[in-house]
PDB file of C-alpha atoms in Angstrom:
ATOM      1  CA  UNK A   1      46.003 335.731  38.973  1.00  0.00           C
ATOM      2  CA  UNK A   2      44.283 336.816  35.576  1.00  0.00           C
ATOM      3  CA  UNK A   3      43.238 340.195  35.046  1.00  0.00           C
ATOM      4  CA  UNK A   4      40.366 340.781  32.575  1.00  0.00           C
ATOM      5  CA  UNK A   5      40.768 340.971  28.670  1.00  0.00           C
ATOM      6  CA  UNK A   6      39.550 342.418  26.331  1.00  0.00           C
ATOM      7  CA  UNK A   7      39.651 340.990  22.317  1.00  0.00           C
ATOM      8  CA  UNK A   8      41.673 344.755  21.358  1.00  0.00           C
ATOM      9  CA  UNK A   9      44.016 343.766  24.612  1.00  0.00           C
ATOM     10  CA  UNK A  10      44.812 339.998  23.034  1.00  0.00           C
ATOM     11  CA  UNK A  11      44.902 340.789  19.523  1.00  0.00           C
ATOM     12  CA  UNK A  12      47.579 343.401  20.286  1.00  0.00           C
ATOM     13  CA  UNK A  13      49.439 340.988  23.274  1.00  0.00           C
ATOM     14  CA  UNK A  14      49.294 337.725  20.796  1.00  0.00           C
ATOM     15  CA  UNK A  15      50.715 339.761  17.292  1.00  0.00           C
ATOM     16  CA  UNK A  16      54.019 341.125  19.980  1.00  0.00           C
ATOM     17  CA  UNK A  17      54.087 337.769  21.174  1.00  0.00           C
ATOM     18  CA  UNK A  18      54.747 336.213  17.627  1.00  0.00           C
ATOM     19  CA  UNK A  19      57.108 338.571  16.764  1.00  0.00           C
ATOM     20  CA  UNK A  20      59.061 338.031  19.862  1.00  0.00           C
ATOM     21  CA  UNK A  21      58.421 340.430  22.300  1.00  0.00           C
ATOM     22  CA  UNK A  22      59.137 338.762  25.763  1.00  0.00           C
ATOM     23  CA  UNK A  23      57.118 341.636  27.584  1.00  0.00           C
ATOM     24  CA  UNK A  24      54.001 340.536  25.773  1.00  0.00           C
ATOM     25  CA  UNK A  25      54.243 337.030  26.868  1.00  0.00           C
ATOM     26  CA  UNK A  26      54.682 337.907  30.457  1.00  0.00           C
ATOM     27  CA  UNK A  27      51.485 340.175  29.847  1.00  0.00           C
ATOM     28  CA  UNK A  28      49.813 337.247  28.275  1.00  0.00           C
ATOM     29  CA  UNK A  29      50.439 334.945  31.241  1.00  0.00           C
ATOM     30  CA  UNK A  30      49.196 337.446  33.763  1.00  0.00           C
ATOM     31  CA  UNK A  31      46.151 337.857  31.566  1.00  0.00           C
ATOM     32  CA  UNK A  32      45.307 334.210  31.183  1.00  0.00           C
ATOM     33  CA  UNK A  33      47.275 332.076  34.128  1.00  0.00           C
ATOM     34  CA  UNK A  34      44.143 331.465  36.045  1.00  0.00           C
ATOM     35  CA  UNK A  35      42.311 330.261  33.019  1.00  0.00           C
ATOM     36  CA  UNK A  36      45.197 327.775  32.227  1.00  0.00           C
ATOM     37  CA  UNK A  37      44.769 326.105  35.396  1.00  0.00           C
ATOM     38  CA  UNK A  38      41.313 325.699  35.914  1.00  0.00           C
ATOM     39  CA  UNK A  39      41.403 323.995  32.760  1.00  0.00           C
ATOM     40  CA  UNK A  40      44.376 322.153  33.614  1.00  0.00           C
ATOM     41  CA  UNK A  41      42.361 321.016  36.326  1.00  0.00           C
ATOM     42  CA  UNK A  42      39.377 320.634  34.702  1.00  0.00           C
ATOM     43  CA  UNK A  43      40.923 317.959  32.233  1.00  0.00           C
ATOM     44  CA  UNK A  44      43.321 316.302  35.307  1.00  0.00           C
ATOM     45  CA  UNK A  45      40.018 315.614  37.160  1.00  0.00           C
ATOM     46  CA  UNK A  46      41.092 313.741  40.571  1.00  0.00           C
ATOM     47  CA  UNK A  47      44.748 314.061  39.796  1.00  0.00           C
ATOM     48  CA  UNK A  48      44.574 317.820  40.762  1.00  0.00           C
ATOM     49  CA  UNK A  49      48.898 316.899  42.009  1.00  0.00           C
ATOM     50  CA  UNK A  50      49.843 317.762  38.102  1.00  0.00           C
ATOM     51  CA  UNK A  51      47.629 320.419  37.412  1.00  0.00           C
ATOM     52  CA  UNK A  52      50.896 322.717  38.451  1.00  0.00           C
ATOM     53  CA  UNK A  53      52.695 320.230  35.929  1.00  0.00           C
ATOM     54  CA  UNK A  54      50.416 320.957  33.175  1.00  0.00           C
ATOM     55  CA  UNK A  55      50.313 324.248  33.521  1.00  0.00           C
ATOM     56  CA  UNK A  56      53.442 325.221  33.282  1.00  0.00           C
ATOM     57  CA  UNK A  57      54.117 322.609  30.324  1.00  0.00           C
ATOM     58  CA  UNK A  58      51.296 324.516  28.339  1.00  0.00           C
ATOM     59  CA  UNK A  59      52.864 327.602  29.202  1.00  0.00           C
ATOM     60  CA  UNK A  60      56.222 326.293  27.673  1.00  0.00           C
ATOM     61  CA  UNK A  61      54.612 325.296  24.620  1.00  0.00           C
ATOM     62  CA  UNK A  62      52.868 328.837  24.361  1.00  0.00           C
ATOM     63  CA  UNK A  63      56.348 330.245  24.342  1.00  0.00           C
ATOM     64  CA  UNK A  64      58.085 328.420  21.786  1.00  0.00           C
ATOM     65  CA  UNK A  65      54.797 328.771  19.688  1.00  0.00           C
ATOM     66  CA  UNK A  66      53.017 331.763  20.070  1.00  0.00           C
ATOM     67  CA  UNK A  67      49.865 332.515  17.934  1.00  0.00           C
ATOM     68  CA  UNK A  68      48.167 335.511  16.729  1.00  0.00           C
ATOM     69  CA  UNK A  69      44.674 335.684  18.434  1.00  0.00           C
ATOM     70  CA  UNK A  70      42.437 338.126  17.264  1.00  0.00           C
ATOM     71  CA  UNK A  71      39.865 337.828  19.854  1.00  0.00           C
ATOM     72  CA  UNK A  72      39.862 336.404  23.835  1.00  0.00           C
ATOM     73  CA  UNK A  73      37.283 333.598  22.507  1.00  0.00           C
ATOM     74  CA  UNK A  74      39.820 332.264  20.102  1.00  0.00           C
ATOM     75  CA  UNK A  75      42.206 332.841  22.174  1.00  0.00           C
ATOM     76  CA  UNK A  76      41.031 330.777  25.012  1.00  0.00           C
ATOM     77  CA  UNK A  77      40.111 328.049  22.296  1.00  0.00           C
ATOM     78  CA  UNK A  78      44.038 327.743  21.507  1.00  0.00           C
ATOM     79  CA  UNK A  79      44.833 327.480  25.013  1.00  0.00           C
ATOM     80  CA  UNK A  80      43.040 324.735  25.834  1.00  0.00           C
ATOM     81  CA  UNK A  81      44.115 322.608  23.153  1.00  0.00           C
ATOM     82  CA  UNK A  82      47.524 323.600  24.071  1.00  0.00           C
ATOM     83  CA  UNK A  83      46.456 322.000  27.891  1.00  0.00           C
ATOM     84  CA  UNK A  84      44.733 319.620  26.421  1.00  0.00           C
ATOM     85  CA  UNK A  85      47.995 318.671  24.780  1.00  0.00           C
ATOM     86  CA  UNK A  86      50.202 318.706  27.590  1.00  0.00           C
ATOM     87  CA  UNK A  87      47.977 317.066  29.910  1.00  0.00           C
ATOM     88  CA  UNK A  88      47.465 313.825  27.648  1.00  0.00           C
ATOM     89  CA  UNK A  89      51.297 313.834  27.415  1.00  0.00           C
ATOM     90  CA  UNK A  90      52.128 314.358  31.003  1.00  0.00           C
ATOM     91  CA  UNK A  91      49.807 311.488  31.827  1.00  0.00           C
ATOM     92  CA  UNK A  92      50.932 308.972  29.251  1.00  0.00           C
ATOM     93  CA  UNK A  93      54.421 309.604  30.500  1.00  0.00           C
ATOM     94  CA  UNK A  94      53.112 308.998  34.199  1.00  0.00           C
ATOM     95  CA  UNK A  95      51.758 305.842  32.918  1.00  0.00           C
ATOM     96  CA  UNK A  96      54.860 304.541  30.762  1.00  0.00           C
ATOM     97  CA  UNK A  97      57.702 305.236  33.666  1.00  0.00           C
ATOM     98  CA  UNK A  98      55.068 303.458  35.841  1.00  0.00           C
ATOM     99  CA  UNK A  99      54.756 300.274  33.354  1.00  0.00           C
ATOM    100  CA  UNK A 100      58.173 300.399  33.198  1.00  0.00           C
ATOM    101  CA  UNK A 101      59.135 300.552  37.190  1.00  0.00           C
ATOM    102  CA  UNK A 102      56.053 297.557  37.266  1.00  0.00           C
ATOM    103  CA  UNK A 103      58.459 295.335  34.493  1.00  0.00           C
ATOM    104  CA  UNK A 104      61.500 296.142  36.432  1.00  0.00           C
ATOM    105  CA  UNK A 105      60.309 295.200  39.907  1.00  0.00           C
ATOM    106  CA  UNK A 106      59.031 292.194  38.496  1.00  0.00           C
ATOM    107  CA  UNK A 107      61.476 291.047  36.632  1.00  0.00           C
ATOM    108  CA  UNK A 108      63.618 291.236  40.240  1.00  0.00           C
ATOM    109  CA  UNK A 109      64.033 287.383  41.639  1.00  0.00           C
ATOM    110  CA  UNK A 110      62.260 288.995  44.955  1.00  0.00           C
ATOM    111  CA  UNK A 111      59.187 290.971  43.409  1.00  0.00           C
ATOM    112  CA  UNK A 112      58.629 287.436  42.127  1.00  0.00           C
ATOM    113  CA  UNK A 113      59.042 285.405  45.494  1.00  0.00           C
ATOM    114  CA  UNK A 114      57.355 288.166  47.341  1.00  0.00           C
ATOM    115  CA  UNK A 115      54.414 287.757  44.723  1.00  0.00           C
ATOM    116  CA  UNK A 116      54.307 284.114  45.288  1.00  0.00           C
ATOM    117  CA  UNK A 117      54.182 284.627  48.674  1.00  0.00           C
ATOM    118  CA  UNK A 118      51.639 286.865  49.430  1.00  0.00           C
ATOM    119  CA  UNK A 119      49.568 284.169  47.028  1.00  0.00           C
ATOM    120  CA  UNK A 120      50.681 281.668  49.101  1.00  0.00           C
ATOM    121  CA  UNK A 121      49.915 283.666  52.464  1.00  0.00           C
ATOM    122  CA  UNK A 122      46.442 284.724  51.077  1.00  0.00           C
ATOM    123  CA  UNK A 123      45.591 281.281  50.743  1.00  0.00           C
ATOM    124  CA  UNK A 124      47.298 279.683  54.072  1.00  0.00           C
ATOM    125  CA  UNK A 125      44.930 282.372  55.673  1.00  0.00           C
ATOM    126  CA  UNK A 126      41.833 280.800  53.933  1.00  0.00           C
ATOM    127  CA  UNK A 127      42.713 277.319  54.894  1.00  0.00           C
ATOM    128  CA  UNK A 128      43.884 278.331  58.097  1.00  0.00           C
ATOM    129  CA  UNK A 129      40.393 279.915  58.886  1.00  0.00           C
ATOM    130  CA  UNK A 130      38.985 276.464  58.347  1.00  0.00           C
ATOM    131  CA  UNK A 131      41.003 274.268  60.832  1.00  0.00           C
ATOM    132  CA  UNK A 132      39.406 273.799  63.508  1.00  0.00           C
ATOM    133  CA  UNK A 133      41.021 274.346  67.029  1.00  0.00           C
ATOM    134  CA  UNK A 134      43.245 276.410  66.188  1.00  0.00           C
ATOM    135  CA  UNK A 135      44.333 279.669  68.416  1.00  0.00           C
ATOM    136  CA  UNK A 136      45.428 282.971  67.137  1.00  0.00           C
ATOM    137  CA  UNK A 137      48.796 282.316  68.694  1.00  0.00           C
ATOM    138  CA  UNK A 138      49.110 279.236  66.560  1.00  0.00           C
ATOM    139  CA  UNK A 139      47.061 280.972  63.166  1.00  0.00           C
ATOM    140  CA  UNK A 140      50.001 284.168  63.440  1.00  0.00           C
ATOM    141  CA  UNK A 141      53.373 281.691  63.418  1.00  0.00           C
ATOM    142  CA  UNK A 142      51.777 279.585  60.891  1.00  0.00           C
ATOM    143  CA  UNK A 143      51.545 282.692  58.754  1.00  0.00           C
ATOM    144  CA  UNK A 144      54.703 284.143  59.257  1.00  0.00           C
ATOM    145  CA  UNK A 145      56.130 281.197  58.972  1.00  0.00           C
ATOM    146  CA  UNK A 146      54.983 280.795  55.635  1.00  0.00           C
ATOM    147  CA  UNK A 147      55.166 284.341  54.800  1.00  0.00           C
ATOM    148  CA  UNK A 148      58.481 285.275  55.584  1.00  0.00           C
ATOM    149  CA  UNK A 149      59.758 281.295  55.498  1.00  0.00           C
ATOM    150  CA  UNK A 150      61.632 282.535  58.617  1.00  0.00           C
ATOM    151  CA  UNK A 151      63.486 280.225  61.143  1.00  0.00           C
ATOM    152  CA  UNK A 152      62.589 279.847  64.945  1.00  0.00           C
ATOM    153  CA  UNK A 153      65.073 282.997  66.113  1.00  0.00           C
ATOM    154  CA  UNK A 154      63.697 285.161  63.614  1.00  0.00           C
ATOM    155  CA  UNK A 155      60.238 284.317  64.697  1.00  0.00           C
ATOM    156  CA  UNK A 156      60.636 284.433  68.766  1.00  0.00           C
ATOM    157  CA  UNK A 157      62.145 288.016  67.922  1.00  0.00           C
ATOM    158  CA  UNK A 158      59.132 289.046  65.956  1.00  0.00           C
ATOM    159  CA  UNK A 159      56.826 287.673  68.493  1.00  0.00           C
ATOM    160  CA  UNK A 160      58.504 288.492  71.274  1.00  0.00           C
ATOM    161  CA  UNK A 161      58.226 285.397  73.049  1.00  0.00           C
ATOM    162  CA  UNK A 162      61.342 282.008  73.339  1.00  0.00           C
ATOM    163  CA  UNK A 163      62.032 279.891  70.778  1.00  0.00           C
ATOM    164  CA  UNK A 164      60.931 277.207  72.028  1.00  0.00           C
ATOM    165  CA  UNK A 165      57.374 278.767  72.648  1.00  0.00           C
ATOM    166  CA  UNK A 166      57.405 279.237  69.066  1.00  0.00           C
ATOM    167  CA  UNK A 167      58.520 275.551  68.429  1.00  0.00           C
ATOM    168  CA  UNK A 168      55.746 274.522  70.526  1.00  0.00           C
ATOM    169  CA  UNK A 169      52.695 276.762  68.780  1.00  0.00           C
ATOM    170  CA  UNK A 170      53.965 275.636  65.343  1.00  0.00           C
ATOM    171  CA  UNK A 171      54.314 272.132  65.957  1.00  0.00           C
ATOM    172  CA  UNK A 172      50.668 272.379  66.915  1.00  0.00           C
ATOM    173  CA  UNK A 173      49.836 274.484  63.849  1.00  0.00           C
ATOM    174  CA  UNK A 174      50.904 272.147  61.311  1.00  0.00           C
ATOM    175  CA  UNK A 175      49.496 269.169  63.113  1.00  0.00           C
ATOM    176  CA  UNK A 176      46.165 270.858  62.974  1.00  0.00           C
ATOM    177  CA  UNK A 177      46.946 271.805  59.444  1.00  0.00           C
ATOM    178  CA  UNK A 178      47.701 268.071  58.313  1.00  0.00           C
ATOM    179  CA  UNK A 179      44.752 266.575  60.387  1.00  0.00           C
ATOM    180  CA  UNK A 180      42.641 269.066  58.335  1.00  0.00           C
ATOM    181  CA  UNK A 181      44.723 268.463  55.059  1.00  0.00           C
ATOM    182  CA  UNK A 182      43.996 264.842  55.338  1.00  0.00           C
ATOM    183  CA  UNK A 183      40.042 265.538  56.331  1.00  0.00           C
ATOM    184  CA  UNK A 184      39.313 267.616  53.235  1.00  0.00           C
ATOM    185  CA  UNK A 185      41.876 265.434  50.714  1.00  0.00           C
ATOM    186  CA  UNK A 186      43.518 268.912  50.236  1.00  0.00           C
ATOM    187  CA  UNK A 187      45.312 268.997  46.656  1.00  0.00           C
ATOM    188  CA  UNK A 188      48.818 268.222  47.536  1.00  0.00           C
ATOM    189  CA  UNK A 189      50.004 270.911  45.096  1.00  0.00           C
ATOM    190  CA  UNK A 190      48.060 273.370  46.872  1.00  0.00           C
ATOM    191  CA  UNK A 191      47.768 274.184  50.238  1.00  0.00           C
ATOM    192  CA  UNK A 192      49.130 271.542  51.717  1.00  0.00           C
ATOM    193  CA  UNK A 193      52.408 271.798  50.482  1.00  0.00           C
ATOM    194  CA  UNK A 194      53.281 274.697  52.814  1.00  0.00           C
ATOM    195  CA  UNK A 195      52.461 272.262  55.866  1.00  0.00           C
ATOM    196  CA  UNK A 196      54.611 269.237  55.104  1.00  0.00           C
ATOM    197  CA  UNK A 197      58.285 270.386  56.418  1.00  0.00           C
ATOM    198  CA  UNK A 198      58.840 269.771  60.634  1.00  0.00           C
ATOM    199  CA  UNK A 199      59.969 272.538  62.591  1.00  0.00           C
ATOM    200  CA  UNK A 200      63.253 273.058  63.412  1.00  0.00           C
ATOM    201  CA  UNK A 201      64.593 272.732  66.787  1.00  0.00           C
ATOM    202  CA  UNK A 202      67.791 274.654  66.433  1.00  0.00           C
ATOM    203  CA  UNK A 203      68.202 278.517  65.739  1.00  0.00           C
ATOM    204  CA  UNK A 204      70.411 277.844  62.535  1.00  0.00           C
ATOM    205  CA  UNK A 205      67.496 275.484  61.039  1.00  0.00           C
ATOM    206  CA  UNK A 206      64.504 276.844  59.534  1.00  0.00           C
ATOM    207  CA  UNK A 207      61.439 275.050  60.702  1.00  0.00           C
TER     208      UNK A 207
END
């Protein structure tokens, strides 16, 4: 917590402080912590998890830098380009490590599939919601099935019901699927691509 200052307190507290008194320092931070933070939080806006960050970075900049302040106004005027400082360089490191855990992910073979997929699922789900007779039952395998590109024993153990139940529900899926395919002329590179392979009938198979 900050105490109150006066300019004869800071002039005194800063000219120790440059020469290298490490009791002045402390005295500085007790005088001006608070201050440090709300404008550390000030500048962080929403992201009020590194205002702790930034505070303590401006603090270690004060101490391998100090400056003679003659007055509390000038003072305070230092310090906040010293947070200013460390808050613009906390979050552009923030934002490089997460660019550069973004590349890496992607440039993993199953960041990419997974992206592909979810396209793929978002638009299966459109389609889906325009075939006509089909039941939930039937609208969830067809999604997993495409989402996961699972096989029948991987499905019955998600669902919770036999493999064969599974069989049966996406048989009638895709059927309802290609009916519709063929009704709207469906681009063959599209949608309807996900709909052409038969189910499986044995567990090793994927349908």
């Amino acid at each position: 917590m900050s105490v109150p200052a006066s300019d004869a307190q800071v002039a005194e507290c800063t000219a120790r402080a440059v020469a290298g008194d490490r009791a002045s320092y402390e005295a500085l931070f007790r005088l001006r912590c608070a201050f440090v933070e709300a404008e550390a939080a000030r500048r962080l806006g929403r992201r009020r998890d590194l205002v702790d960050d930034v505070a303590q970075d401006a603090w270690l900049r004060v101490a391998r830098g100090p400056r003679r302040c003659p007055d509390v106004a000038s003072l305070d005027a230092w310090l906040r380009r010293v947070v200013r400082s460390a808050a613009i360089d906390l979050l552009r490191s923030e934002l490089a490590c997460r660019l550069r855990e973004e590349r890496a992910a992607m440039d993993r073979p199953e960041a990419v599939d997974f992206i592909e997929d979810f396209e793929l699922l978002e638009q299966i789900r459109r389609d889906v919601a325009a075939i006509g007779g089909i039941s939930d039952d039937e609208r969830v395998v067809l999604e997993l099935r495409a989402r996961a590109d699972a096989t029948l024993a991987q499905l019955a153990r998600w669902l919770g019901i036999g493999q064969a139940a599974v069989d049966s529900r996406l048989r009638r899926a895709v059927e309802r699927a290609r009916a519709h395919a063929r009704s709207e002329t469906i681009d063959p590179a599209g949608t309807r691509a996900p709909f052409t392979r038969e189910p499986a009938h044995s567990q090793g198979q994927r349908p």
